[in-house]
XYZ file of C-alpha atoms in Angstrom:
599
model
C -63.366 -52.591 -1.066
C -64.296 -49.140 -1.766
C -66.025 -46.730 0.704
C -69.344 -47.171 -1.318
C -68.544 -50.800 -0.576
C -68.347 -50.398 3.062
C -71.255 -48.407 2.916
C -73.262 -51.116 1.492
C -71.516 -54.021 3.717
C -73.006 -51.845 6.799
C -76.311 -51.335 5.436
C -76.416 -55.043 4.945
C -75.459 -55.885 8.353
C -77.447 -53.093 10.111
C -80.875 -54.598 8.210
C -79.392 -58.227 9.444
C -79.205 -56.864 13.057
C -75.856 -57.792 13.386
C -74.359 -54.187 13.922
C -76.329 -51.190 15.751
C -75.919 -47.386 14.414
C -73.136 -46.868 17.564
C -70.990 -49.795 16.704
C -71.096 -48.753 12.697
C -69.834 -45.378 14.252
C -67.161 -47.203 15.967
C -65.888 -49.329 13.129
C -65.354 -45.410 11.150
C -63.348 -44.593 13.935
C -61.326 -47.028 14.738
C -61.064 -48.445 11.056
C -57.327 -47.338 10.484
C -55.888 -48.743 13.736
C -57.495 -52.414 13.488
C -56.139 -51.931 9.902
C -52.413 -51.737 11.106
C -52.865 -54.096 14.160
C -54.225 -56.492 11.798
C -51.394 -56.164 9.402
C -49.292 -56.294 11.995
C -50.486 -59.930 13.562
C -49.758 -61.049 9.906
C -46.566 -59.821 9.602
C -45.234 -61.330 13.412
C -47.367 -64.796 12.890
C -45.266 -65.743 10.950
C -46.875 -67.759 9.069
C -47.508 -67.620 4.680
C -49.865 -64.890 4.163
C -52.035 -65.732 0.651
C -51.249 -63.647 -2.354
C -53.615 -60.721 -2.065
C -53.502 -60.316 1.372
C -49.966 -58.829 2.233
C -50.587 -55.385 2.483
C -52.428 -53.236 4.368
C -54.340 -51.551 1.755
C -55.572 -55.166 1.127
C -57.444 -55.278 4.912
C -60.777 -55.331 4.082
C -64.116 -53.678 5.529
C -65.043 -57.336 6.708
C -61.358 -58.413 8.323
C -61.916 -54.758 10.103
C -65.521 -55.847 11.488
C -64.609 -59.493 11.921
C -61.402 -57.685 14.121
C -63.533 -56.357 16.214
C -65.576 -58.962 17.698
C -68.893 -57.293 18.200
C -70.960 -59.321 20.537
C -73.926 -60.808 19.318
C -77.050 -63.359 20.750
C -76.602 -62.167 24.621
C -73.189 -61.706 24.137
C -72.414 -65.531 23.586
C -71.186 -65.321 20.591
C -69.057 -62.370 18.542
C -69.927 -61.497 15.179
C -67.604 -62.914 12.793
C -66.510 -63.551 9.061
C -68.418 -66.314 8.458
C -71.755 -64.394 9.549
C -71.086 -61.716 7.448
C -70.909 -63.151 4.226
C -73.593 -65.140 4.856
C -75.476 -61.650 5.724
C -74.351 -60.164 2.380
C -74.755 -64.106 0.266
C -78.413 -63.752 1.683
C -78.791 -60.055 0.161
C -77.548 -60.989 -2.978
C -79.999 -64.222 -3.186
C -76.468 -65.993 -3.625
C -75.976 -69.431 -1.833
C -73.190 -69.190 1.147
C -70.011 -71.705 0.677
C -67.763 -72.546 2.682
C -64.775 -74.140 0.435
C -63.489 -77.116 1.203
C -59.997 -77.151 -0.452
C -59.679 -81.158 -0.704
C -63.051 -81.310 -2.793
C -61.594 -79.157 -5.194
C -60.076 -79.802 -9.028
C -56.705 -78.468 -9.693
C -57.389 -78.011 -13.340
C -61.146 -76.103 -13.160
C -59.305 -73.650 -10.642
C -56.304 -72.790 -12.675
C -57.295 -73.086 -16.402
C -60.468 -71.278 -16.841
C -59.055 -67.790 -15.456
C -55.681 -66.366 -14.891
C -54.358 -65.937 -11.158
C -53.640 -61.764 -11.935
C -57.857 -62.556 -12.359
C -58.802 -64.166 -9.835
C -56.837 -61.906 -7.359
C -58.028 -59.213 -8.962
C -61.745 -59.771 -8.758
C -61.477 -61.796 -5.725
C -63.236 -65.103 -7.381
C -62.132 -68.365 -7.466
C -63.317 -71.028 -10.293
C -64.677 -74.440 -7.899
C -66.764 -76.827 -10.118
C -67.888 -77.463 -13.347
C -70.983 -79.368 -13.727
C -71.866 -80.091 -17.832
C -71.976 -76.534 -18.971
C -72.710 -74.479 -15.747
C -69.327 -73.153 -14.257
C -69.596 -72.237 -10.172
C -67.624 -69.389 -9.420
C -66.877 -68.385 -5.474
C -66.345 -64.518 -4.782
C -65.796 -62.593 -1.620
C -67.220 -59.400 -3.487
C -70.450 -59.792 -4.975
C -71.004 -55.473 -5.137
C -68.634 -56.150 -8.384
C -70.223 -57.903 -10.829
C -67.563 -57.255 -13.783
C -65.561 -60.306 -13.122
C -68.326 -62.632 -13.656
C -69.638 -61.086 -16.405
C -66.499 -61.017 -18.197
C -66.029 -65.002 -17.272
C -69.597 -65.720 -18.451
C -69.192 -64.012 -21.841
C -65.572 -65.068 -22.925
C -65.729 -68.712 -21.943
C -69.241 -69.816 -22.784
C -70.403 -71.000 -19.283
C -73.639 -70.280 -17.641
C -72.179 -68.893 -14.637
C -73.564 -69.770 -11.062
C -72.162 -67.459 -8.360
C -71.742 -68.240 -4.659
C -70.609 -66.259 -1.882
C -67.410 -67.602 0.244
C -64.567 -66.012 2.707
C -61.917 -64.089 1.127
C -59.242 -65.786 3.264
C -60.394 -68.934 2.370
C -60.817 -68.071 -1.630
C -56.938 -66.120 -1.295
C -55.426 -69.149 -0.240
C -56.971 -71.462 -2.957
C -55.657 -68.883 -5.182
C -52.466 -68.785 -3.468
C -51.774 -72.788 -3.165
C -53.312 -74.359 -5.968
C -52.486 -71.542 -9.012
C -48.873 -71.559 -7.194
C -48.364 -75.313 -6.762
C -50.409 -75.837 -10.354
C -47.513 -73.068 -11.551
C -44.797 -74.681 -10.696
C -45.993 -78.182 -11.875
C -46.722 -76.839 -15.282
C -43.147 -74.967 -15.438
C -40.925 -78.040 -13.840
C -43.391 -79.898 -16.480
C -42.184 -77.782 -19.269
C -38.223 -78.109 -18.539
C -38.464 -82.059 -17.868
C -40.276 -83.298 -20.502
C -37.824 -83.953 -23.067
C -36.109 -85.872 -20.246
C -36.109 -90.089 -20.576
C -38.046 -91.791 -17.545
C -37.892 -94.866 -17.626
C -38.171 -95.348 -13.622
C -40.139 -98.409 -12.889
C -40.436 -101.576 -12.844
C -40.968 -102.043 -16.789
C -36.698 -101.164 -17.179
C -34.428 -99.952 -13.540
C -31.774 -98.754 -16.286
C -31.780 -95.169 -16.765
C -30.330 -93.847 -19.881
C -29.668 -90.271 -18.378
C -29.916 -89.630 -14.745
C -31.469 -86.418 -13.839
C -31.262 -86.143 -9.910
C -28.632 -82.703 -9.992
C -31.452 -81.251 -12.571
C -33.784 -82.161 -9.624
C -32.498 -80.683 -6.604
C -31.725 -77.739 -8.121
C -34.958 -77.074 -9.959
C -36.766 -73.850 -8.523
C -40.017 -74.562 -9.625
C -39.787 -78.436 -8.110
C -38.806 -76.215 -4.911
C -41.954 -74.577 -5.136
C -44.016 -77.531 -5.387
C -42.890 -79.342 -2.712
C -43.209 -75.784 -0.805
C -46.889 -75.648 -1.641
C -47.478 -79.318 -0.932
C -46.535 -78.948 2.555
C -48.333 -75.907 3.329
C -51.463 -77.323 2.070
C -50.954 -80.949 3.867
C -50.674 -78.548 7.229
C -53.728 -76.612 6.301
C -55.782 -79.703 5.931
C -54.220 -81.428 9.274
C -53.402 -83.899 7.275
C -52.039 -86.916 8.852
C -49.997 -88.490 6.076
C -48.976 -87.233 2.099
C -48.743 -90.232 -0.265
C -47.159 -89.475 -3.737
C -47.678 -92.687 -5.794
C -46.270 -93.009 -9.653
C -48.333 -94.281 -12.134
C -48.197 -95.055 -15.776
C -49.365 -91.806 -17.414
C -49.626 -89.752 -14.309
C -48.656 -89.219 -10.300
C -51.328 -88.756 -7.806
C -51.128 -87.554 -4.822
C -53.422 -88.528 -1.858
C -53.788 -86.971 1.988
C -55.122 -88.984 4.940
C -57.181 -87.039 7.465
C -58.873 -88.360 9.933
C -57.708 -91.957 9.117
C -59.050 -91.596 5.576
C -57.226 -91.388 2.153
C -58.729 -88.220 -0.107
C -57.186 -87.595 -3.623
C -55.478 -83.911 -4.154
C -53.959 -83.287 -7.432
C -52.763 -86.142 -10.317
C -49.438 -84.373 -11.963
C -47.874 -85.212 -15.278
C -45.768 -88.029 -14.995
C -42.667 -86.499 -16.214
C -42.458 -84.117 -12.931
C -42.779 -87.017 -10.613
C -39.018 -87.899 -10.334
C -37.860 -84.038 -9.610
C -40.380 -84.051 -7.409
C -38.956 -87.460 -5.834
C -35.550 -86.269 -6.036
C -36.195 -82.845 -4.088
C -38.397 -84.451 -1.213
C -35.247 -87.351 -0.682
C -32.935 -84.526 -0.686
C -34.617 -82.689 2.075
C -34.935 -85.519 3.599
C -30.930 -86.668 3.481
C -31.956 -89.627 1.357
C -29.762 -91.404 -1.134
C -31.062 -89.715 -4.312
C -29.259 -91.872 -6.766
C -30.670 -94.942 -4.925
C -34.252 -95.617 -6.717
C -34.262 -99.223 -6.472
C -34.263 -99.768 -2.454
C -36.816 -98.504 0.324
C -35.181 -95.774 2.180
C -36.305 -93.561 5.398
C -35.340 -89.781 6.083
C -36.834 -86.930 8.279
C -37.552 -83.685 7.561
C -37.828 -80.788 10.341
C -40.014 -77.435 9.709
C -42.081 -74.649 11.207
C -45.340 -74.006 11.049
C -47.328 -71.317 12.558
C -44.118 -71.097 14.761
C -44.493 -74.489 15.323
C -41.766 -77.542 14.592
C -43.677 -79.993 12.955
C -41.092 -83.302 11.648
C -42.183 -85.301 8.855
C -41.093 -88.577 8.566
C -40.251 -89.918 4.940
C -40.523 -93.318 3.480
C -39.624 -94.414 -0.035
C -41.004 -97.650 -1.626
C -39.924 -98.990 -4.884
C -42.763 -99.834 -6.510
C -44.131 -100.554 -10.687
C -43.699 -97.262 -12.151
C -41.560 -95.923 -9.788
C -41.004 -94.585 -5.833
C -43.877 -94.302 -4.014
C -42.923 -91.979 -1.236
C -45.095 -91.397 1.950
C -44.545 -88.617 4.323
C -45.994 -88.867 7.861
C -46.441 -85.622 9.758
C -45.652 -85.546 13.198
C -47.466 -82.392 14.909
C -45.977 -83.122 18.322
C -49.798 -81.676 19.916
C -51.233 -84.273 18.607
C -48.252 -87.364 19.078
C -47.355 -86.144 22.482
C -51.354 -85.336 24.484
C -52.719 -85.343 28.137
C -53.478 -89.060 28.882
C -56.580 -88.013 29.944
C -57.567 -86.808 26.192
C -56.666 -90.036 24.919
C -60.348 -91.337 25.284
C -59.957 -94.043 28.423
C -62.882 -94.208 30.636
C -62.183 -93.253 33.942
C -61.623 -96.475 35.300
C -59.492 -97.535 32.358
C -57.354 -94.363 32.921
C -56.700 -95.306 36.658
C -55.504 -98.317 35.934
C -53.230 -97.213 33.283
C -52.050 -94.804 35.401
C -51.059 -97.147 38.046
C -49.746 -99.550 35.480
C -47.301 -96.817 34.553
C -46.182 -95.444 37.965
C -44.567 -98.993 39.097
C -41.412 -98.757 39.205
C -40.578 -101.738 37.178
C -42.616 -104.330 35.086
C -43.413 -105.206 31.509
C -46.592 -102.568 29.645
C -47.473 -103.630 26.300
C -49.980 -101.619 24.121
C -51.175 -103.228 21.056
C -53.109 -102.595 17.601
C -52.995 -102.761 14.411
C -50.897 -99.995 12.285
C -51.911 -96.223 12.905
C -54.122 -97.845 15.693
C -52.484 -94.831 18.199
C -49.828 -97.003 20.050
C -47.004 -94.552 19.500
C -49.384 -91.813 20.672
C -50.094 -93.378 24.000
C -46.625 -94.448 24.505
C -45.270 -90.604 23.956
C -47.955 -89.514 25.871
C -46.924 -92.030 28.737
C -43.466 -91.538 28.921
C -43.896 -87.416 28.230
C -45.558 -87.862 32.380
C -42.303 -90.138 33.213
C -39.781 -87.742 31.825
C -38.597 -85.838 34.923
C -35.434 -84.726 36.464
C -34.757 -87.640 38.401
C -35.626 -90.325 35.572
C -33.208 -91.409 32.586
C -35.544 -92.373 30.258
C -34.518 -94.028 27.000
C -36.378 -95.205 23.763
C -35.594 -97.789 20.747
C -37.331 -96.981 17.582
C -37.523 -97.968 14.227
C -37.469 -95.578 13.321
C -37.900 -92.364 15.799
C -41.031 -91.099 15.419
C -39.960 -87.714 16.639
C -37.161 -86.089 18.209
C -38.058 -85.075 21.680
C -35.629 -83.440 23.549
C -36.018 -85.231 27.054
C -35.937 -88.754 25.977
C -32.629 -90.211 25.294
C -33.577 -91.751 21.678
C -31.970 -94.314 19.925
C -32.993 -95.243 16.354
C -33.025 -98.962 15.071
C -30.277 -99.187 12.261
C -29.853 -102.995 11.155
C -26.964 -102.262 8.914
C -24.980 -101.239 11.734
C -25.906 -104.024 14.150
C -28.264 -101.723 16.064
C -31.096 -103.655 16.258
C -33.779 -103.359 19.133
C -32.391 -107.167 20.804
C -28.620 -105.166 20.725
C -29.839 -101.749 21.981
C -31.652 -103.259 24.880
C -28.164 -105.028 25.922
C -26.434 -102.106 26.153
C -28.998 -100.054 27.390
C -29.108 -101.631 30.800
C -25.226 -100.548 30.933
C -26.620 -96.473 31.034
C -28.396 -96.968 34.641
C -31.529 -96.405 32.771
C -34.644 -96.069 34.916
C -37.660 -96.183 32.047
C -37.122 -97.799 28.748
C -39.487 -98.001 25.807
C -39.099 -100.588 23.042
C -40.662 -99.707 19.894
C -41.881 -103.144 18.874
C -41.110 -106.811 20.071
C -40.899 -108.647 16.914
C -38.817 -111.796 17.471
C -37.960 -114.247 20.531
C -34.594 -112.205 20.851
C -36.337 -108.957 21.578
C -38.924 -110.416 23.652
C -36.519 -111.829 26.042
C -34.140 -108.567 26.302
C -37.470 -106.556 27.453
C -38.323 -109.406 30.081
C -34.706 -109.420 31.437
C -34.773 -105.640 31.609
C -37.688 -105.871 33.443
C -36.514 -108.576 35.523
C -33.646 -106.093 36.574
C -35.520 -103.700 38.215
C -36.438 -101.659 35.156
C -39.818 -100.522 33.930
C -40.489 -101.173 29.782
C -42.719 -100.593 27.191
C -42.953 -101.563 24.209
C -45.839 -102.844 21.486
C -46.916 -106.193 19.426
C -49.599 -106.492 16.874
C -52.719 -108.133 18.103
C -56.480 -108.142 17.996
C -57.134 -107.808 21.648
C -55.654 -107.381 25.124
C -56.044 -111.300 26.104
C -54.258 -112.189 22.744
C -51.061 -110.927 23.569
C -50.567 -113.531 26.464
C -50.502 -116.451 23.243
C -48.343 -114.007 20.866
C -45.767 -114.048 23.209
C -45.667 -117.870 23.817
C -45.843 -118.281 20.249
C -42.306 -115.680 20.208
C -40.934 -118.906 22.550
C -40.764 -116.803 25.947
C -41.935 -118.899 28.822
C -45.238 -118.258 30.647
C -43.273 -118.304 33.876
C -41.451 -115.194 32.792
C -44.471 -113.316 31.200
C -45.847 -114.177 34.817
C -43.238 -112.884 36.943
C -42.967 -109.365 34.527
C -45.776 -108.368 32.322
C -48.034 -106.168 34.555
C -50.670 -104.759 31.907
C -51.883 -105.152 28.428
C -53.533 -101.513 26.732
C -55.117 -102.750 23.511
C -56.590 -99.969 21.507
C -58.555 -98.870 18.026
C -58.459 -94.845 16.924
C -62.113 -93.900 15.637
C -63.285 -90.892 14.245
C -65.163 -88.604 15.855
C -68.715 -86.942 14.942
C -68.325 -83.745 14.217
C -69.634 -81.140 17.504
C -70.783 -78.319 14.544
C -73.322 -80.336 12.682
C -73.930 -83.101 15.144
C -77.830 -84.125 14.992
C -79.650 -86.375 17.045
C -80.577 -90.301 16.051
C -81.958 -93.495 17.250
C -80.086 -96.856 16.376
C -82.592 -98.915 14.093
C -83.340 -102.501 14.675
C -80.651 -104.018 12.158
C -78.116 -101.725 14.109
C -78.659 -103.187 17.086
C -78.731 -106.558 15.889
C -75.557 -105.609 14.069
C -73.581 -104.236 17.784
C -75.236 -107.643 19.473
C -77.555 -105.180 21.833
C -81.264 -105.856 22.415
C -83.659 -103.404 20.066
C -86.372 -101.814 22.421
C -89.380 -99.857 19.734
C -90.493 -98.030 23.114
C -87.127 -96.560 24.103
C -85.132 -96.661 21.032
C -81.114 -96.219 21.852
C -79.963 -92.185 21.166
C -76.931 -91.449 19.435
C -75.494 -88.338 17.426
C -74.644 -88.465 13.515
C -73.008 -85.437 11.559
C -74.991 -83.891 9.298
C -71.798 -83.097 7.172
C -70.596 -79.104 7.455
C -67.665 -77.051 6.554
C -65.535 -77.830 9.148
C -65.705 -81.444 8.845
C -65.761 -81.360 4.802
C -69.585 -82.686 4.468
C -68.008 -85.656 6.080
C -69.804 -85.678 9.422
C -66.633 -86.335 11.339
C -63.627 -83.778 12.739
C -60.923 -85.453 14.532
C -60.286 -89.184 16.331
C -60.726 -91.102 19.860
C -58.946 -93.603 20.893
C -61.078 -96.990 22.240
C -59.147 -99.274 24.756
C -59.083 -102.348 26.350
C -57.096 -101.974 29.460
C -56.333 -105.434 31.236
C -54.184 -105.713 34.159
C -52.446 -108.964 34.979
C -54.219 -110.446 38.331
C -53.202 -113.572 40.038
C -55.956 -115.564 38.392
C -54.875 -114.360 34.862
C -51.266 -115.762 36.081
C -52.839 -118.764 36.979
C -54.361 -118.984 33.856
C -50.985 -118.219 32.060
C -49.065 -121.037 33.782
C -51.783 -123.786 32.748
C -51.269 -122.205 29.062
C -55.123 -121.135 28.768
C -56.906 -120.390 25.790
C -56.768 -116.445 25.114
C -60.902 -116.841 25.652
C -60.875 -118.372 28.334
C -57.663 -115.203 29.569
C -60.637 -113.119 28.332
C -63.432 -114.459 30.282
C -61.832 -113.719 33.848
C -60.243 -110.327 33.232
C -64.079 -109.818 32.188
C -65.006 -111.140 35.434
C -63.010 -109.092 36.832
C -64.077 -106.206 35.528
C -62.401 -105.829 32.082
C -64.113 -103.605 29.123
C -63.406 -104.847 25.883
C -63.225 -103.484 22.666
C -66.616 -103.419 21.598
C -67.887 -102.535 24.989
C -65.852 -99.260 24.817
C -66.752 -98.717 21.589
C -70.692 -98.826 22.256
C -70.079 -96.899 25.073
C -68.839 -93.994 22.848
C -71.799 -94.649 20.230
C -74.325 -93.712 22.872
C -72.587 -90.777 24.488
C -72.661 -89.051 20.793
C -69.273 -89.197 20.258
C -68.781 -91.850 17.378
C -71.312 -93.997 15.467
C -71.984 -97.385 14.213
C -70.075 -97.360 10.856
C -66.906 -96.522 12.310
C -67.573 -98.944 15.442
C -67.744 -101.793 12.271
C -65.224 -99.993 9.935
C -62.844 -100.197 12.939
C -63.565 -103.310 15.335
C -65.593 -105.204 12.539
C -67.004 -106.280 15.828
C -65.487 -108.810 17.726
């Protein structure tokens, strides 16, 4: 921005109120040293720095002020980039935006304007709606770059005001990930695929073209910085007949990102197995690989599954941000009572912990969390997983390799020969399994480990029905955690609400007209993508095994009738957890039914 610019930015923000004569005299100033200390923090994050944003002469007026943190509202709060642009969308007449990159289409971003453009004029292409085009810019003094936009493509142009950072790295990610599509599109097309399930044989095999393909490079490059942007949880690529699509999950849900030509798909395939130290000639059987990588200065592993499926591979990579895999217990989301009896359940010194769930229920997360307060000095503490969900350095971790004859039945064997003090089972899936864990923990040993069921008091008849004994799930199992994740409403746009009368007939609690139950919804914002939720919580179920629930075990009881005395004796179930979070605010009724469907 120019110095008429800034100018007009402080004139803007001293009719606002945001910025007083004397702090406009201090941004002059001090305007070339925030500019190097800024460029300097970019420089030692790190981290990728969006295309138009690298030097220092690229600092803007609005990174300077939003540098400086100039207290506002009784000094609560510090005056920042999103308040100014909103200050200088309002003096325009221009709606504000904040972009949310998932929402966005790949083709209306990069096709309508060049990236040299949209760097240029700092404006971004977001939606197209019949004939009205929606361009975002961070500079709305320059009005050249819409005109120019309005009169060579035909659009009625609507303008709205977002962040430069944000609109930098849309430019930055998609025209750079849309770039190198369009290129590895452009060498691979005259290539044969015939990779699915309509004919395995391949006339020509292209997997050396593949690895070594720059532009594929890129691609996957791009991919992975975006997932990590959007803390997404999991990147699905999934063939199809024309095209590939590519989906993140965040926040437990599935959103679509970009559908690629077809053609690029197995390059693409070929360079993620390769990182990965996959098979790449193998197409026909699942595989598994890991990949390690930084960002932010961070490791982050991704775990990497292949799956043979009718037009191809569908691969699925599963990021492991060890803050979120490895937490405080206490963050988890147990009640206080629930968290002191897990805590005592895993402070014994030896017994049998199961935590159940469904898949991506949080079992692994509670586990790592568990054993990450075991893991001291004095404790060798040793893990079998199929396979390891991530390398941590203090757990001695063995990964489940069938092929071999390392299974989790022949791991636990040997095991018990390494004086091990803590072990943790990834699953019990067979008889063979079940009854290595109980004799481990019949030796003085304390285990954990996971099965898939619906509740806490369900797990008693799962592992009858495995053929182990009640006696021995009597004289070793000492607690059952069963859990559900949920997602959380989101604090920024939270709102105040009253559950209706079909809600509460729907939960099973009495409706009151008088004294309505309160409970918080999300209006939908930026930060949680209109959605009305940002990040999860964990509900539990957290029964410890009592003398009466042994009792119950011997005569072979009916998992209801299990369920009625650990209720008696104090147990909160699923549901009952789940309603408690509903009326703190935290989560609300269509996740309590998407989740527990309740039981």
């Amino acid at each position: 921005m120019s110095n008429k610019t800034n100018d007009a930015v402080f004139n803007i923000l001293l009719s606002a109120g945001l910025l007083t004569d004397e702090q406009i005299s201090d941004i002059v100033s001090k305007e070339d040293m925030f500019r190097r200390r800024i460029y300097k923090s970019r420089e030692t994050k790190g981290a990728a720095v969006p295309q138009g944003m690298k030097r220092q002469s690229d600092i803007s007026i609005v990174d300077v002020i939003d540098a400086m943190e100039f207290p506002i509202r009784d000094g609560k709060d510090a005056l920042n980039e999103d308040m100014i642009m909103q200050a200088i969308a309002d003096h325009f007449g221009f709606p504000y935006l904040k972009i949310d990159p998932v929402k966005l289409d790949a083709h209306v971003v990069t096709k309508i304007i060049s990236r040299p453009y949209a760097i240029k004029h700092e404006l971004v292409p977001i939606r197209v709606a019949g004939n009205i085009l929606t361009i975002a810019t961070s500079n709305p003094f320059e009005r050249e770059g819409v005109d120019r936009i309005r009169q060579s493509n035909g659009y009625d142009v609507e303008v709205v005001v977002s962040l430069r950072s944000d609109i930098m790295k849309i430019i930055t990610e998609f025209y750079g990930f849309q770039f190198s599509i369009t290129a590895a599109q452009g060498e691979l097309s005259s290539q044969n695929d015939l990779g699915n399930l309509e004919q395995y044989v391949k006339l020509k095999s292209i997997s050396e073209l593949a690895a070594n393909d720059q532009h594929i490079i890129n691609a996957v490059e791009y991919l992975l910085h975006y997932a990590y942007a959007q803390r997404a949880s999991d990147i699905h690529i999934e063939p199809k007949r024309d095209h590939c699509l590519v989906r993140f999950r965040i926040d437990g849900v599935l959103h679509n990102i970009h559908k690629m030509p077809r053609v690029v798909f197995p390059a693409l395939a070929s360079r993620i197995k390769t990182l990965s130290r996959m098979d790449i000639a193998e197409k026909r059987k699942p595989q598994d690989g890991r990949i390690k990588t930084v960002q932010n200065g961070k490791e982050i592993e991704l775990r990497v599954s292949t799956l043979p499926v009718a037009f191809g591979e569908k691969i699925v990579m599963r990021i492991f941000d060890p803050g979120i895999l490895m937490q405080e217990i206490d963050e988890l989301g147990f009640s206080q009572n629930e968290l002191g009896i897990f805590r005592t359940l895993i402070s014994a010194p030896y017994g049998l912990i199961l935590v159940t769930g469904p898949t991506g229920s949080g079992k692994t997360t509670t586990l790592y969390s568990a054993l990450k307060i075991l893991s001291t000095s004095d404790v060798n503490l040793t893990t079998i997983e199929d396979p390891v969900e991530m390398v941590y350095e203090e757990f001695n971790q063995i990964s489940v390799q069938p092929q071999l004859g390392i299974t989790f039945a022949s791991s636990l064997r040997n095991i018990l020969r390494q004086d091990p003090d803590v072990i943790m089972v990834g699953e019990i899936r067979d008889y063979e399994t079940a009854e290595n864990a109980m004799q481990a923990a019949l030796t003085g040993h304390l285990v954990m480990s996971t099965l898939h069921t619906n509740d806490a008091p369900g797990t008693i008849t799962r592992l009858i029905d495995l053929g182990v004994q009640p006696f021995l799930i009597n004289s070793i199992l000492t607690g059952v955690v069963a859990q559900r994740l949920v997602r959380k409403v989101c604090s920024h746009c939270a709102e105040k609400d009253y559950l209706s009368e079909d809600e509460c007939r729907i939960l099973g609690i009495q409706y009151d007209e008088k004294k309505p139950y309160e409970i918080s919804v999300g209006a939908g914002c930026p930060q949680c993508r209109g959605t009305g939720y940002l990040g999860r919580t964990g509900i539990f179920e957290v029964m410890e095994i009592s003398d009466k629930i042994r009792d119950a075990i011997e005569s072979k009881s009916t998992p209801a009738k299990i369920k009625q005395i650990a209720v008696s004796e104090g147990l909160i179930s699923l549901k009952e957890g789940a309603l408690d979070k509903l009326l703190k605010g935290i989560t609300t009724v269509e996740e309590i039914v998407r989740v527990t469907g309740i039981m």
